[in-house]
Coordinates of C-alpha atoms in Angstrom, one line a residue:
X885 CA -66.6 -17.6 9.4
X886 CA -67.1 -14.0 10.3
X887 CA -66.8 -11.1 7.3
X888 CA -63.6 -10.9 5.0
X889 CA -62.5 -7.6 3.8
X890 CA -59.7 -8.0 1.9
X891 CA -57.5 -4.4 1.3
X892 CA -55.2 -4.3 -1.8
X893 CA -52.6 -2.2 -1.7
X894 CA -50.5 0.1 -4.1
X895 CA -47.3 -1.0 -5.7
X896 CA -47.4 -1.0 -9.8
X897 CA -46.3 -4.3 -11.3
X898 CA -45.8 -5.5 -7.7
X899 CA -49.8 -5.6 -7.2
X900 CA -49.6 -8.8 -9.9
X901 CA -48.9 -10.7 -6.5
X902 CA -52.7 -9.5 -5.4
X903 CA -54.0 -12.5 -7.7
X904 CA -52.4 -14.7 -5.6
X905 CA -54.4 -13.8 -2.8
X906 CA -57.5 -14.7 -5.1
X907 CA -56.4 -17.8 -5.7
X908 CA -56.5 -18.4 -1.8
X909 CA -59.6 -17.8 -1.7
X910 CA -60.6 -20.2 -4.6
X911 CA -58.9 -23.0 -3.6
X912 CA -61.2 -22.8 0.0
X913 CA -64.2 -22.2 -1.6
X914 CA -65.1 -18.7 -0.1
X915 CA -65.0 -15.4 -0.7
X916 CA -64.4 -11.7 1.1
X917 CA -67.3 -9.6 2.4
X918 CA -65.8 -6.5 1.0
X919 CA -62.6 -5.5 -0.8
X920 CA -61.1 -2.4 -0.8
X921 CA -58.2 -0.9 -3.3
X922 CA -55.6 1.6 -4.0
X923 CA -54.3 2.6 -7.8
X924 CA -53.0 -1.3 -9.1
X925 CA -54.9 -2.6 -5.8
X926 CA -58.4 -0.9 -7.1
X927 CA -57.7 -2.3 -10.6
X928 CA -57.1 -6.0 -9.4
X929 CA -60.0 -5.9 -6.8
X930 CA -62.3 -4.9 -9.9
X931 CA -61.5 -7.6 -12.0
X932 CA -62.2 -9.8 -8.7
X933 CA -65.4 -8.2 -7.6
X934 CA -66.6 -8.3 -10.7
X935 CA -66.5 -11.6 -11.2
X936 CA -63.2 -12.7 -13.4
X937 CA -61.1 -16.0 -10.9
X938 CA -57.3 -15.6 -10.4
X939 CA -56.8 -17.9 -13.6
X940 CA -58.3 -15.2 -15.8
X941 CA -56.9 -12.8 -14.8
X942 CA -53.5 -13.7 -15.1
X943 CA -54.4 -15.1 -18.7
X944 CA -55.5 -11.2 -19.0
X945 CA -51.7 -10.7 -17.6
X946 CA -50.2 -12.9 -19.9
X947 CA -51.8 -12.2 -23.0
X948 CA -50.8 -8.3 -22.4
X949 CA -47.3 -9.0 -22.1
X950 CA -46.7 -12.2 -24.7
X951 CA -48.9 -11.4 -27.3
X952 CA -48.1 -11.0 -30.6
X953 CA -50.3 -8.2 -31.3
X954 CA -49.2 -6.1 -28.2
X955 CA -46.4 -3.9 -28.1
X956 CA -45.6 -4.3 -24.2
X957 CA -43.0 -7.3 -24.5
X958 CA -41.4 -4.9 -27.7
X959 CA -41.2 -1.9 -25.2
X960 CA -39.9 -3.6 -22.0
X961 CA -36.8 -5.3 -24.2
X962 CA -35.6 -1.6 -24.2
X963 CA -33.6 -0.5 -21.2
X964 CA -35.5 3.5 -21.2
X965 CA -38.4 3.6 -19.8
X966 CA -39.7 6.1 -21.4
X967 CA -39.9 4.2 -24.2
X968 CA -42.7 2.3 -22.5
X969 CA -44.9 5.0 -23.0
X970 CA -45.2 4.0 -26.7
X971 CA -47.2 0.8 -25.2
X972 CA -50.0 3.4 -24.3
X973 CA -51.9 6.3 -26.3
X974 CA -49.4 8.8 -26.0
X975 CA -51.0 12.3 -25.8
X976 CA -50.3 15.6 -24.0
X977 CA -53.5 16.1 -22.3
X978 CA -53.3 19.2 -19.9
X979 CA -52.3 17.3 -16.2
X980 CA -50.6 14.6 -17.6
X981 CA -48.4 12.8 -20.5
X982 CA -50.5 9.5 -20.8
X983 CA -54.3 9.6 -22.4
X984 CA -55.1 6.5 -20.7
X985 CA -58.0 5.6 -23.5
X986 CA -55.9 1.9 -24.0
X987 CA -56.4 1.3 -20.3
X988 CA -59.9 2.3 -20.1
X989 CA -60.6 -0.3 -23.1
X990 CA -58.8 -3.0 -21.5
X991 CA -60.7 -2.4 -18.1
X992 CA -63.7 -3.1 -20.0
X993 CA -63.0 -6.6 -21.0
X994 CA -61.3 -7.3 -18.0
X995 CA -63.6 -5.5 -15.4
X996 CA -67.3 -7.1 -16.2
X997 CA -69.2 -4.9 -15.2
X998 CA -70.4 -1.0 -15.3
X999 CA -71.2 0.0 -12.2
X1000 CA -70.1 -0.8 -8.4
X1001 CA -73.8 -1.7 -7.7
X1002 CA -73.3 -5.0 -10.0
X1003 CA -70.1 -6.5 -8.5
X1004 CA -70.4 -9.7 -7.4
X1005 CA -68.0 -8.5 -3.9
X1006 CA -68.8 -5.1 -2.8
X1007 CA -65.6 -2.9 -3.7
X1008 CA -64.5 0.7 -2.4
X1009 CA -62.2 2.3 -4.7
X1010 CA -59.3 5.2 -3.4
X1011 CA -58.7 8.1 -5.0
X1012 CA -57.1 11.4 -4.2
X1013 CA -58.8 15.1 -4.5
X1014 CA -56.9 17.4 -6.3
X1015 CA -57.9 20.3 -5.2
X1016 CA -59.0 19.7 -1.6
X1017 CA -55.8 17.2 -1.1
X1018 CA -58.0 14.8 0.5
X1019 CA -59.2 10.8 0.4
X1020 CA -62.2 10.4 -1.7
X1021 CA -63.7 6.8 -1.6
X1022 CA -66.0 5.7 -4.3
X1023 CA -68.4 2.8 -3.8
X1024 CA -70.8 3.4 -6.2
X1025 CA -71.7 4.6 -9.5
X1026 CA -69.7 4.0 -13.1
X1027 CA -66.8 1.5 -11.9
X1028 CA -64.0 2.4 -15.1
X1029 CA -63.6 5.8 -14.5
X1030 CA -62.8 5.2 -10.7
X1031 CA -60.7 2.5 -10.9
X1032 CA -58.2 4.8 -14.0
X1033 CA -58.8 7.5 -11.3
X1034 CA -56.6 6.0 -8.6
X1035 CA -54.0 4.5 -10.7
X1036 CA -53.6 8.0 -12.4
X1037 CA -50.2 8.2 -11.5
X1038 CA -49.3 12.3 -11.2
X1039 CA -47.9 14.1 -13.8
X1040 CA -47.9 10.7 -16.1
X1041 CA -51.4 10.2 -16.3
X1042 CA -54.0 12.9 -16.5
X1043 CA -56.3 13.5 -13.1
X1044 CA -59.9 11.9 -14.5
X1045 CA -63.2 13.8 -13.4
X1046 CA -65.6 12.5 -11.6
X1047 CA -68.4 13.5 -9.2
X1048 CA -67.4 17.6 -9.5
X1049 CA -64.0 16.2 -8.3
X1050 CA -60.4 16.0 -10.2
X1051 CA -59.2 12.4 -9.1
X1052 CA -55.9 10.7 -9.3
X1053 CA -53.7 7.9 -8.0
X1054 CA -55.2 7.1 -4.4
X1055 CA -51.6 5.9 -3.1
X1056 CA -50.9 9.6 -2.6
X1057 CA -53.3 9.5 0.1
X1058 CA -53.9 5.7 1.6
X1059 CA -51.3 3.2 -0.2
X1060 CA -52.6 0.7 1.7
X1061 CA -56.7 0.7 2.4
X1062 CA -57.5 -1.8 5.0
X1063 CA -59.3 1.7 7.5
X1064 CA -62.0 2.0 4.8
X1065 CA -63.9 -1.4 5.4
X1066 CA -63.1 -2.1 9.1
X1067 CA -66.9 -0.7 9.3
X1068 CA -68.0 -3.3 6.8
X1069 CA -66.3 -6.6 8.1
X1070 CA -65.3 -8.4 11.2
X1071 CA -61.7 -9.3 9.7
X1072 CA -59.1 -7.4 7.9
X1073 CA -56.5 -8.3 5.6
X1074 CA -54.2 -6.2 4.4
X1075 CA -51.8 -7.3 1.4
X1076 CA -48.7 -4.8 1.2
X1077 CA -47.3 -5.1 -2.3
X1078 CA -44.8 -1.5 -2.0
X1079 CA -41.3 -1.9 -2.6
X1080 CA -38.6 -2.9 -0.1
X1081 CA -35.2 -1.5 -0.6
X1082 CA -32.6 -4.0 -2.0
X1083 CA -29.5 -4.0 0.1
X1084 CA -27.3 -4.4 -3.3
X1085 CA -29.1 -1.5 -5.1
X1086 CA -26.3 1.7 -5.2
X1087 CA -25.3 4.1 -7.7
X1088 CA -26.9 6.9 -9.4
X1089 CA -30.5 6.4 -10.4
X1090 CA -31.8 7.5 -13.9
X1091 CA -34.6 10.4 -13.1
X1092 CA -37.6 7.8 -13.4
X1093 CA -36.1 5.8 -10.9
X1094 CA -36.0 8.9 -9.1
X1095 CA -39.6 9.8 -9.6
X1096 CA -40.9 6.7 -9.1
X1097 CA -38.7 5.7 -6.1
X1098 CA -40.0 9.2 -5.2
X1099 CA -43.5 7.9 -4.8
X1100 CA -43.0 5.0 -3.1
X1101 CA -40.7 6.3 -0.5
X1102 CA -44.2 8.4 0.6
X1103 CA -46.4 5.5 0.2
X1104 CA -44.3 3.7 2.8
X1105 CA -44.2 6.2 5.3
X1106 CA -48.3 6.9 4.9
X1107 CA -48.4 3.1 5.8
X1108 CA -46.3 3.5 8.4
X1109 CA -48.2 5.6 10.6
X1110 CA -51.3 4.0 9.6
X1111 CA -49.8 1.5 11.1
X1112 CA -49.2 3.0 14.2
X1113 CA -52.8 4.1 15.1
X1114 CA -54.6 1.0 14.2
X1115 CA -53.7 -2.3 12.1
X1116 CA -55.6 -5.1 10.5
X1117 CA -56.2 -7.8 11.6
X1118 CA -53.4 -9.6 9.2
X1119 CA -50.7 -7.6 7.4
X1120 CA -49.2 -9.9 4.8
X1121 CA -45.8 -8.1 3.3
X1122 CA -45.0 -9.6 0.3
X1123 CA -41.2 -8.7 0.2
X1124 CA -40.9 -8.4 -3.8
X1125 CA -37.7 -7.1 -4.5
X1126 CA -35.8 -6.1 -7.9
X1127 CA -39.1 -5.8 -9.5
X1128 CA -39.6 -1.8 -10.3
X1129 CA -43.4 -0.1 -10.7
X1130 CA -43.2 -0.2 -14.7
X1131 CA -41.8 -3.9 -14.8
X1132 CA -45.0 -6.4 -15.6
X1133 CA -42.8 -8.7 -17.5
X1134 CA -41.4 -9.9 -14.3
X1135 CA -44.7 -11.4 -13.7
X1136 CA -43.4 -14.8 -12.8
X1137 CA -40.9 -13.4 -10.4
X1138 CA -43.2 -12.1 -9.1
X1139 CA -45.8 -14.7 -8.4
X1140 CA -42.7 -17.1 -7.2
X1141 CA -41.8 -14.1 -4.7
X1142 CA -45.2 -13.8 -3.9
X1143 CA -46.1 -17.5 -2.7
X1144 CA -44.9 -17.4 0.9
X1145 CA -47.7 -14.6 1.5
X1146 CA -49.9 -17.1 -0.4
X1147 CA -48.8 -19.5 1.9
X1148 CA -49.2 -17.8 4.9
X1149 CA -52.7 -16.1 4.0
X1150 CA -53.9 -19.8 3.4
X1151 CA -52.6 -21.5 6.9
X1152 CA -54.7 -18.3 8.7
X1153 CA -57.7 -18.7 7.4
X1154 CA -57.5 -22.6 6.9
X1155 CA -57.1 -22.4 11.0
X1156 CA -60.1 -20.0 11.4
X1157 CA -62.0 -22.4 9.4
X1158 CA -61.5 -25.3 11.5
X1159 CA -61.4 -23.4 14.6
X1160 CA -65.3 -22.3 13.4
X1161 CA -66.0 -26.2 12.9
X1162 CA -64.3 -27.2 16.4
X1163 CA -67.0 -24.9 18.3

């Protein structure tokens, strides 16, 4: 089979369903050439290029939100969001509300190793230039600091520096990465975890929803014109609805929602497979 590059996009909780896509590739024994992520997308291809299979990782998942000894399951019984917050080290660092020292340390367990030049699947990483309002890709180097970098969501999470540059969440530039490793493969997946509006949603939104909704109403344009001057080679939408960008303890709604992209990802490259066999 030609080269894989498999592009994970953003979509906060939403991105969960990127594991499933792992598993696909598990259960036929191979493995992308490259894989390329934005914000949740650049923290799930991590774990994945480093090394750690779809079952770990949602034991990593799991764990976060059941345990005992976290407060996530606590926070998320509360309707306010903000209340979340408590979940993380809460800290008023100049660029943003959220220290994000708690996410570095659990990127460390669950990422396994340092730098990009140790994955086990060669990884680019999205992240947006403050200053110069532009894409930045990082491919190499320290591997933690990127990945927080393009999940620092604006005004929640402080911009992280790196390389003389002040990084944050790379959905603000290219939600959905599949143009950054066309150069590297000979077959593109793209997996589109961003929200779709829900037909029954109405009323007036609290101001988070705002914000977030905010966000992802951007994302989905940027894709959409993406989309218009060039498109992988498969685009798998994953059509998760009533699952919001904070909400992780819908995990298993999620994967349920998520298994007809499963589905389909599997019956494409099952036929390329035996289509390679047949010549």
């Amino acid at each position: 089979m030609k080269k894989i590059g498999l592009a994970l996009g953003s979509g906060g909780a939403r991105g969960l369903a990127h594991v499933l896509m792992f598993e696909v590739f598990e259960e036929l024994g191979i493995m992308p050439s490259i894989i390329s992520g934005s914000s949740i997308g650049a923290i799930m291809g991590a774990s994945f290029a480093s090394g750690t299979s779809s079952k770990e990782i949602k034991e990593v998942v799991n764990d976060l939100i059941f345990h005992k000894k976290s407060k996530f399951w606590e926070i998320h019984k509360k309707s306010d969001l903000t209340k979340m917050f408590n979940y993380i080290d809460f800290g008023f660092r100049p660029g943003g509300l959220i220290k994000g020292v708690k996410f570095l340390n659990l990127l460390k367990d669950e990422i396994r190793v340092t730098n990009f030049e140790d994955l086990k699947i060669p990884l680019r990483v999205v992240a947006t230039d403050f200053w110069n309002h532009e894409e930045v890709i990082i491919d190499s180097g320290e591997i933690h600091k990127a990945v927080i970098a393009s999940f620092s969501l604006p005004g929640l999470f402080p911009p992280i520096e790196l390389d003389n540059k002040l990084l944050f969440d790379g959905g603000m530039v290219n939600p959905l990465p599949y143009d950054i490793i066309e150069d590297k493969c000979d077959f593109t997946i793209a997996v589109d975890v961003s929200a779709k509006k829900d037909k029954n949603e109405n009323g007036f939104p609290p101001s988070y929803e705002v914000l977030f909704s905010s966000f992802q109403i951007m994302q989905n344009s940027i894709v959409r014109e993406k989309l218009k001057k060039s498109q992988p080679d498969v685009l798998l939408n994953t059509e998760i609805k009533n699952v919001r960008i904070h909400e992780f303890l819908k995990a298993e709604s999620i994967y349920t929602q998520g298994q007809k992209a499963k589905d389909t990802l599997k019956r494409i490259l099952t036929n390329r497979m035996e289509e390679k066999k047949g010549r």
